[in-house]
PDB file of C-alpha atoms and ligand atoms in Angstrom:
ATOM      1  CA  MET P   1      10.587  -7.396 -56.249  1.00 96.00           C
ATOM      2  CA  LYS P   2       8.815  -4.135 -55.419  1.00 98.00           C
ATOM      3  CA  ILE P   3       6.828  -4.441 -52.251  1.00 98.00           C
ATOM      4  CA  VAL P   4       5.052  -2.251 -49.733  1.00 98.00           C
ATOM      5  CA  LEU P   5       4.246  -3.532 -46.263  1.00 98.00           C
ATOM      6  CA  LEU P   6       1.121  -2.029 -44.743  1.00 98.00           C
ATOM      7  CA  GLY P   7      -0.187  -2.434 -41.232  1.00 95.00           C
ATOM      8  CA  PRO P   8      -0.603  -0.737 -37.872  1.00 92.00           C
ATOM      9  CA  PRO P   9       2.415   0.218 -35.774  1.00 88.00           C
ATOM     10  CA  GLY P  10       3.599  -2.880 -33.930  1.00 87.00           C
ATOM     11  CA  SER P  11       2.185  -5.321 -36.473  1.00 92.00           C
ATOM     12  CA  GLY P  12       5.697  -6.491 -37.281  1.00 92.00           C
ATOM     13  CA  LYS P  13       6.182  -4.596 -40.574  1.00 94.00           C
ATOM     14  CA  GLY P  14       9.703  -3.560 -39.620  1.00 93.00           C
ATOM     15  CA  THR P  15      10.686  -7.042 -38.469  1.00 93.00           C
ATOM     16  CA  GLN P  16       9.290  -8.645 -41.616  1.00 97.00           C
ATOM     17  CA  ALA P  17      10.952  -6.009 -43.805  1.00 97.00           C
ATOM     18  CA  HIS P  18      14.318  -6.865 -42.192  1.00 95.00           C
ATOM     19  CA  ILE P  19      13.809 -10.596 -42.840  1.00 97.00           C
ATOM     20  CA  ILE P  20      12.619 -10.125 -46.448  1.00 98.00           C
ATOM     21  CA  CYS P  21      15.497  -7.775 -47.269  1.00 97.00           C
ATOM     22  CA  GLU P  22      18.061 -10.161 -45.801  1.00 96.00           C
ATOM     23  CA  LYS P  23      16.679 -13.157 -47.692  1.00 97.00           C
ATOM     24  CA  TYR P  24      16.168 -11.407 -51.032  1.00 97.00           C
ATOM     25  CA  ASN P  25      18.983  -8.880 -50.695  1.00 97.00           C
ATOM     26  CA  LEU P  26      16.790  -5.843 -51.172  1.00 98.00           C
ATOM     27  CA  PRO P  27      16.979  -2.334 -49.734  1.00 98.00           C
ATOM     28  CA  HIS P  28      14.637  -1.721 -46.797  1.00 97.00           C
ATOM     29  CA  ILE P  29      13.039   1.704 -47.029  1.00 98.00           C
ATOM     30  CA  SER P  30      11.527   2.758 -43.726  1.00 97.00           C
ATOM     31  CA  THR P  31      10.408   6.383 -43.723  1.00 97.00           C
ATOM     32  CA  GLY P  32      10.307   6.207 -39.904  1.00 95.00           C
ATOM     33  CA  ASP P  33      13.969   5.081 -39.820  1.00 95.00           C
ATOM     34  CA  ILE P  34      14.920   7.892 -42.207  1.00 96.00           C
ATOM     35  CA  PHE P  35      13.175  10.442 -39.969  1.00 97.00           C
ATOM     36  CA  ARG P  36      14.836   8.984 -36.841  1.00 94.00           C
ATOM     37  CA  ALA P  37      18.272   9.146 -38.495  1.00 95.00           C
ATOM     38  CA  ASN P  38      17.616  12.792 -39.379  1.00 96.00           C
ATOM     39  CA  ILE P  39      16.570  13.526 -35.803  1.00 96.00           C
ATOM     40  CA  ALA P  40      19.736  11.863 -34.479  1.00 94.00           C
ATOM     41  CA  ASN P  41      21.839  13.935 -36.900  1.00 97.00           C
ATOM     42  CA  GLN P  42      19.917  17.082 -35.991  1.00 97.00           C
ATOM     43  CA  THR P  43      19.131  17.982 -39.598  1.00 97.00           C
ATOM     44  CA  GLU P  44      16.489  20.537 -40.584  1.00 97.00           C
ATOM     45  CA  LEU P  45      14.278  17.699 -41.806  1.00 96.00           C
ATOM     46  CA  GLY P  46      14.751  15.917 -38.483  1.00 97.00           C
ATOM     47  CA  LYS P  47      13.743  19.005 -36.491  1.00 97.00           C
ATOM     48  CA  LYS P  48      10.585  19.438 -38.546  1.00 97.00           C
ATOM     49  CA  ALA P  49       9.635  15.740 -38.416  1.00 97.00           C
ATOM     50  CA  LYS P  50      10.241  15.408 -34.660  1.00 96.00           C
ATOM     51  CA  ALA P  51       7.500  17.876 -33.773  1.00 95.00           C
ATOM     52  CA  TYR P  52       4.929  15.653 -35.504  1.00 96.00           C
ATOM     53  CA  MET P  53       6.397  12.345 -34.396  1.00 94.00           C
ATOM     54  CA  ASP P  54       6.405  13.373 -30.725  1.00 91.00           C
ATOM     55  CA  GLN P  55       2.659  13.954 -30.949  1.00 90.00           C
ATOM     56  CA  GLY P  56       2.002  10.648 -32.649  1.00 90.00           C
ATOM     57  CA  SER P  57       0.942  12.500 -35.817  1.00 93.00           C
ATOM     58  CA  LEU P  58       1.941  11.801 -39.376  1.00 95.00           C
ATOM     59  CA  VAL P  59       4.705  13.976 -40.809  1.00 97.00           C
ATOM     60  CA  PRO P  60       3.233  16.134 -43.640  1.00 98.00           C
ATOM     61  CA  ASP P  61       3.153  14.508 -47.073  1.00 98.00           C
ATOM     62  CA  GLU P  62       5.393  17.145 -48.626  1.00 97.00           C
ATOM     63  CA  LEU P  63       8.315  16.207 -46.369  1.00 97.00           C
ATOM     64  CA  THR P  64       7.638  12.482 -46.449  1.00 98.00           C
ATOM     65  CA  ILE P  65       7.238  12.213 -50.202  1.00 97.00           C
ATOM     66  CA  SER P  66      10.411  14.230 -50.812  1.00 96.00           C
ATOM     67  CA  ILE P  67      12.524  11.740 -48.826  1.00 96.00           C
ATOM     68  CA  VAL P  68      10.974   8.856 -50.766  1.00 98.00           C
ATOM     69  CA  VAL P  69      11.691  10.547 -54.108  1.00 97.00           C
ATOM     70  CA  ASP P  70      15.348  10.975 -53.055  1.00 96.00           C
ATOM     71  CA  ARG P  71      15.631   7.413 -51.768  1.00 97.00           C
ATOM     72  CA  LEU P  72      14.205   5.847 -54.919  1.00 97.00           C
ATOM     73  CA  GLN P  73      16.853   7.601 -56.982  1.00 96.00           C
ATOM     74  CA  GLN P  74      19.627   5.644 -55.249  1.00 97.00           C
ATOM     75  CA  PRO P  75      21.023   2.926 -57.530  1.00 97.00           C
ATOM     76  CA  ASP P  76      20.332   0.112 -55.037  1.00 97.00           C
ATOM     77  CA  CYS P  77      16.578   0.542 -55.658  1.00 97.00           C
ATOM     78  CA  GLU P  78      16.872  -0.576 -59.283  1.00 94.00           C
ATOM     79  CA  LYS P  79      16.618  -4.260 -58.348  1.00 91.00           C
ATOM     80  CA  GLY P  80      13.590  -3.687 -56.116  1.00 97.00           C
ATOM     81  CA  PHE P  81      12.851  -2.659 -52.539  1.00 98.00           C
ATOM     82  CA  VAL P  82      10.631  -3.161 -49.526  1.00 98.00           C
ATOM     83  CA  PHE P  83       8.769  -0.136 -48.185  1.00 98.00           C
ATOM     84  CA  ASP P  84       7.906  -0.242 -44.510  1.00 97.00           C
ATOM     85  CA  GLY P  85       5.686   2.558 -43.184  1.00 95.00           C
ATOM     86  CA  PHE P  86       5.026   4.173 -46.553  1.00 98.00           C
ATOM     87  CA  PRO P  87       2.450   4.883 -47.914  1.00 98.00           C
ATOM     88  CA  ARG P  88       0.210   5.822 -45.003  1.00 97.00           C
ATOM     89  CA  ASN P  89      -2.496   7.685 -46.922  1.00 97.00           C
ATOM     90  CA  LEU P  90      -3.976   7.845 -50.408  1.00 98.00           C
ATOM     91  CA  ALA P  91      -1.945  10.883 -51.499  1.00 98.00           C
ATOM     92  CA  GLN P  92       1.279   9.013 -50.681  1.00 98.00           C
ATOM     93  CA  ALA P  93       0.033   5.854 -52.414  1.00 98.00           C
ATOM     94  CA  LYS P  94      -0.748   7.833 -55.565  1.00 98.00           C
ATOM     95  CA  GLU P  95       2.632   9.593 -55.548  1.00 98.00           C
ATOM     96  CA  LEU P  96       4.415   6.271 -55.188  1.00 98.00           C
ATOM     97  CA  ASP P  97       2.341   4.884 -58.038  1.00 98.00           C
ATOM     98  CA  LYS P  98       3.643   7.644 -60.322  1.00 97.00           C
ATOM     99  CA  MET P  99       7.232   6.618 -59.544  1.00 97.00           C
ATOM    100  CA  VAL P 100       7.178   2.797 -59.557  1.00 97.00           C
ATOM    101  CA  THR P 101       5.050  -0.223 -60.446  1.00 97.00           C
ATOM    102  CA  LEU P 102       4.567  -2.303 -57.315  1.00 98.00           C
ATOM    103  CA  ASP P 103       4.316  -6.099 -57.334  1.00 98.00           C
ATOM    104  CA  LYS P 104       2.471  -6.462 -54.032  1.00 98.00           C
ATOM    105  CA  ALA P 105       1.013  -4.448 -51.163  1.00 98.00           C
ATOM    106  CA  ILE P 106       0.945  -6.757 -48.159  1.00 98.00           C
ATOM    107  CA  MET P 107      -1.161  -5.869 -45.124  1.00 98.00           C
ATOM    108  CA  ILE P 108       0.097  -7.329 -41.847  1.00 97.00           C
ATOM    109  CA  HIS P 109      -2.981  -7.352 -39.667  1.00 95.00           C
ATOM    110  CA  LEU P 110      -3.014  -7.262 -35.851  1.00 93.00           C
ATOM    111  CA  ASP P 111      -5.772  -6.524 -33.298  1.00 89.00           C
ATOM    112  CA  ASP P 112      -5.586  -3.245 -31.308  1.00 85.00           C
ATOM    113  CA  GLU P 113      -5.161  -4.946 -27.908  1.00 85.00           C
ATOM    114  CA  GLU P 114      -2.174  -6.921 -29.134  1.00 89.00           C
ATOM    115  CA  ILE P 115      -0.696  -3.802 -30.782  1.00 90.00           C
ATOM    116  CA  ILE P 116      -0.606  -1.939 -27.456  1.00 88.00           C
ATOM    117  CA  ASN P 117       0.924  -4.938 -25.715  1.00 87.00           C
ATOM    118  CA  ARG P 118       3.624  -5.275 -28.363  1.00 89.00           C
ATOM    119  CA  LEU P 119       4.487  -1.590 -28.709  1.00 91.00           C
ATOM    120  CA  SER P 120       4.888  -1.024 -24.998  1.00 92.00           C
ATOM    121  CA  LYS P 121       7.461  -3.842 -24.929  1.00 94.00           C
ATOM    122  CA  ARG P 122       9.170  -2.988 -28.228  1.00 93.00           C
ATOM    123  CA  ARG P 123      12.850  -2.107 -28.125  1.00 96.00           C
ATOM    124  CA  MET P 124      15.182  -1.050 -30.941  1.00 95.00           C
ATOM    125  CA  CYS P 125      18.814  -2.081 -31.360  1.00 96.00           C
ATOM    126  CA  ARG P 126      21.208   0.858 -31.514  1.00 95.00           C
ATOM    127  CA  ALA P 127      23.784  -1.217 -33.390  1.00 96.00           C
ATOM    128  CA  CYS P 128      21.867  -3.089 -36.114  1.00 93.00           C
ATOM    129  CA  GLY P 129      18.483  -1.339 -36.144  1.00 91.00           C
ATOM    130  CA  ASN P 130      16.644  -4.601 -35.400  1.00 90.00           C
ATOM    131  CA  PRO P 131      13.195  -3.894 -33.988  1.00 92.00           C
ATOM    132  CA  THR P 132      12.988  -6.316 -31.081  1.00 94.00           C
ATOM    133  CA  HIS P 133      10.912  -7.065 -27.964  1.00 93.00           C
ATOM    134  CA  MET P 134      11.738  -7.154 -24.253  1.00 95.00           C
ATOM    135  CA  ASP P 135      10.995 -10.897 -24.150  1.00 92.00           C
ATOM    136  CA  TRP P 136      13.443 -11.647 -26.983  1.00 93.00           C
ATOM    137  CA  LEU P 137      16.489  -9.885 -25.491  1.00 97.00           C
ATOM    138  CA  VAL P 138      19.482 -11.918 -24.369  1.00 97.00           C
ATOM    139  CA  ASP P 139      20.899 -10.507 -21.112  1.00 97.00           C
ATOM    140  CA  GLY P 140      19.166  -7.235 -21.930  1.00 97.00           C
ATOM    141  CA  LYS P 141      20.917  -6.968 -25.315  1.00 98.00           C
ATOM    142  CA  CYS P 142      19.787  -7.382 -28.938  1.00 97.00           C
ATOM    143  CA  GLU P 143      19.238 -11.103 -29.635  1.00 96.00           C
ATOM    144  CA  LYS P 144      20.681 -10.682 -33.139  1.00 95.00           C
ATOM    145  CA  CYS P 145      23.928  -8.763 -32.602  1.00 97.00           C
ATOM    146  CA  GLY P 146      24.348  -8.196 -28.838  1.00 97.00           C
ATOM    147  CA  GLY P 147      23.948  -4.413 -29.268  1.00 97.00           C
ATOM    148  CA  ASP P 148      22.393  -2.063 -26.720  1.00 98.00           C
ATOM    149  CA  VAL P 149      18.677  -1.492 -27.080  1.00 97.00           C
ATOM    150  CA  TYR P 150      16.470   1.531 -26.438  1.00 96.00           C
ATOM    151  CA  GLN P 151      12.788   2.380 -26.372  1.00 95.00           C
ATOM    152  CA  ARG P 152      11.537   4.683 -29.130  1.00 93.00           C
ATOM    153  CA  ASP P 153      10.219   8.029 -27.804  1.00 89.00           C
ATOM    154  CA  ASP P 154       6.938   7.438 -29.606  1.00 91.00           C
ATOM    155  CA  ASP P 155       6.456   4.040 -27.913  1.00 92.00           C
ATOM    156  CA  ALA P 156       5.526   5.811 -24.655  1.00 88.00           C
ATOM    157  CA  PRO P 157       1.961   4.693 -23.676  1.00 84.00           C
ATOM    158  CA  GLU P 158       0.262   8.055 -24.390  1.00 84.00           C
ATOM    159  CA  THR P 159       1.903   8.402 -27.792  1.00 88.00           C
ATOM    160  CA  ILE P 160       1.008   4.820 -28.694  1.00 88.00           C
ATOM    161  CA  LYS P 161      -2.680   5.613 -28.152  1.00 86.00           C
ATOM    162  CA  ALA P 162      -2.395   8.829 -30.186  1.00 87.00           C
ATOM    163  CA  ARG P 163      -0.704   6.968 -33.039  1.00 87.00           C
ATOM    164  CA  LEU P 164      -3.387   4.305 -33.164  1.00 87.00           C
ATOM    165  CA  VAL P 165      -6.107   6.937 -33.439  1.00 86.00           C
ATOM    166  CA  LYS P 166      -4.336   9.425 -35.711  1.00 86.00           C
ATOM    167  CA  GLN P 167      -2.547   6.940 -37.922  1.00 87.00           C
ATOM    168  CA  LYS P 168      -5.221   4.399 -38.762  1.00 90.00           C
ATOM    169  CA  LEU P 169      -4.556   3.388 -42.355  1.00 94.00           C
ATOM    170  CA  PRO P 170      -7.424   4.780 -44.458  1.00 96.00           C
ATOM    171  CA  GLN P 171      -9.573   2.163 -46.174  1.00 97.00           C
ATOM    172  CA  GLU P 172      -9.047   4.076 -49.439  1.00 98.00           C
ATOM    173  CA  VAL P 173      -5.380   2.983 -49.465  1.00 98.00           C
ATOM    174  CA  ILE P 174      -6.463  -0.643 -49.183  1.00 98.00           C
ATOM    175  CA  ASP P 175      -9.077  -0.137 -51.916  1.00 98.00           C
ATOM    176  CA  PHE P 176      -6.470   1.536 -54.136  1.00 98.00           C
ATOM    177  CA  TYR P 177      -4.273  -1.578 -54.017  1.00 98.00           C
ATOM    178  CA  LYS P 178      -7.243  -3.962 -54.250  1.00 98.00           C
ATOM    179  CA  ASP P 179      -8.333  -2.200 -57.442  1.00 98.00           C
ATOM    180  CA  LYS P 180      -4.858  -2.784 -58.860  1.00 98.00           C
ATOM    181  CA  GLY P 181      -5.109  -6.476 -57.962  1.00 98.00           C
ATOM    182  CA  ILE P 182      -1.929  -6.444 -55.860  1.00 98.00           C
ATOM    183  CA  TYR P 183      -3.379  -6.411 -52.320  1.00 98.00           C
ATOM    184  CA  GLU P 184      -2.752  -9.329 -49.935  1.00 98.00           C
ATOM    185  CA  GLN P 185      -3.464  -9.652 -46.226  1.00 98.00           C
ATOM    186  CA  ILE P 186      -1.956 -11.903 -43.595  1.00 98.00           C
ATOM    187  CA  THR P 187      -2.408 -11.924 -39.818  1.00 96.00           C
ATOM    188  CA  SER P 188       0.694 -11.371 -37.719  1.00 95.00           C
ATOM    189  CA  THR P 189       1.541 -14.269 -35.394  1.00 93.00           C
ATOM    190  CA  ASN P 190       3.529 -14.109 -32.157  1.00 89.00           C
ATOM    191  CA  ASN P 191       6.464 -15.723 -33.891  1.00 92.00           C
ATOM    192  CA  LYS P 192       8.361 -13.725 -36.504  1.00 92.00           C
ATOM    193  CA  GLU P 193       9.507 -16.833 -38.419  1.00 96.00           C
ATOM    194  CA  ASP P 194       5.929 -18.118 -38.636  1.00 97.00           C
ATOM    195  CA  THR P 195       4.746 -14.733 -39.855  1.00 97.00           C
ATOM    196  CA  PHE P 196       7.545 -14.690 -42.411  1.00 98.00           C
ATOM    197  CA  LYS P 197       6.389 -18.056 -43.782  1.00 98.00           C
ATOM    198  CA  LEU P 198       3.017 -16.448 -44.538  1.00 98.00           C
ATOM    199  CA  VAL P 199       4.702 -13.464 -46.187  1.00 98.00           C
ATOM    200  CA  ASP P 200       7.082 -15.652 -48.141  1.00 98.00           C
ATOM    201  CA  GLU P 201       4.259 -17.744 -49.604  1.00 98.00           C
ATOM    202  CA  ILE P 202       3.145 -14.537 -51.306  1.00 98.00           C
ATOM    203  CA  LEU P 203       6.667 -13.521 -52.359  1.00 98.00           C
ATOM    204  CA  LYS P 204       7.588 -16.932 -53.762  1.00 96.00           C
ATOM    205  CA  LYS P 205       4.805 -16.598 -56.327  1.00 95.00           C
ATOM    206  CA  LEU P 206       6.314 -13.414 -57.775  1.00 94.00           C
TER     207      LEU P 206
HETATM  208  P1  AMP K 301       7.331   4.210 -38.028  1.00 66.38           P
HETATM  209  O1  AMP K 301       8.737   3.892 -37.674  1.00 66.38           O
HETATM  210  O2  AMP K 301       6.956   3.752 -39.422  1.00 66.38           O
HETATM  211  O3  AMP K 301       6.321   3.790 -36.994  1.00 66.38           O
HETATM  212  O4  AMP K 301       7.243   5.815 -38.109  1.00 66.38           O
HETATM  213  C1  AMP K 301       7.507   6.606 -36.968  1.00 66.38           C
HETATM  214  C2  AMP K 301       6.850   7.962 -37.144  1.00 66.38           C
HETATM  215  O5  AMP K 301       7.414   8.622 -38.301  1.00 66.38           O
HETATM  216  C3  AMP K 301       5.349   7.919 -37.406  1.00 66.38           C
HETATM  217  O6  AMP K 301       4.622   7.856 -36.190  1.00 66.38           O
HETATM  218  C4  AMP K 301       5.133   9.224 -38.168  1.00 66.38           C
HETATM  219  O7  AMP K 301       5.130  10.328 -37.282  1.00 66.38           O
HETATM  220  C5  AMP K 301       6.399   9.325 -39.009  1.00 66.38           C
HETATM  221  N1  AMP K 301       6.225   8.664 -40.326  1.00 66.38           N
HETATM  222  C6  AMP K 301       6.828   7.535 -40.774  1.00 66.38           C
HETATM  223  N2  AMP K 301       6.423   7.215 -42.009  1.00 66.38           N
HETATM  224  C7  AMP K 301       5.529   8.172 -42.365  1.00 66.38           C
HETATM  225  C8  AMP K 301       4.731   8.398 -43.528  1.00 66.38           C
HETATM  226  N3  AMP K 301       4.757   7.554 -44.568  1.00 66.38           N
HETATM  227  N4  AMP K 301       3.931   9.493 -43.546  1.00 66.38           N
HETATM  228  C9  AMP K 301       3.899  10.362 -42.511  1.00 66.38           C
HETATM  229  N5  AMP K 301       4.600  10.195 -41.366  1.00 66.38           N
HETATM  230  C10 AMP K 301       5.408   9.117 -41.297  1.00 66.38           C
END
């Protein structure tokens, strides 16, 4: 199962990727998570990526594609994978196409107003990486594992607005996958299990 999840920040791509990967035992490849891990470890890549991420901009393709090339060479990707947050432009989509044959590109749609509402309340678990929401926490802790949560730097209100403007997924990416006959779209609901049912209807047919 080789899948990419497309959609605006806050649409629930990360949450759905976690659920899919747990159910189907697949590696979850989030370029954002890889950048954040590099920032936490203060690597050269992390330093370069942070400058762009702090402004709500995309990290240049050269850096982003190189981490994807490395990740796809890991043996766990042989059985399939779920990409979350990659590709974000046509150049990335074309590079990925040279490396693998995807089964589906699934767009998780959400209106702008709801995106801002969700992102401002998003929290991340330090322990298990679960992207969660202030309303889902149990006693202020991750509802899945009880870990401490934090707010991503780029979920500050000003950066959210910048990301929505600068990171709108180009229509040409959607057209690229439509032309291949692998594009599907669902609308994100307020309930992650309900949204997963919509995603899983697509996956079950594979
Ligand atoms: P995400 O966790 O997917 O929202 O990504 C967080 C940030 O990492 C984005 O706002 C970008 O700055 C950067 N990033 C993640 N994935 C990509 C990508 N495919 N291309 C360029 N920048 C990316």
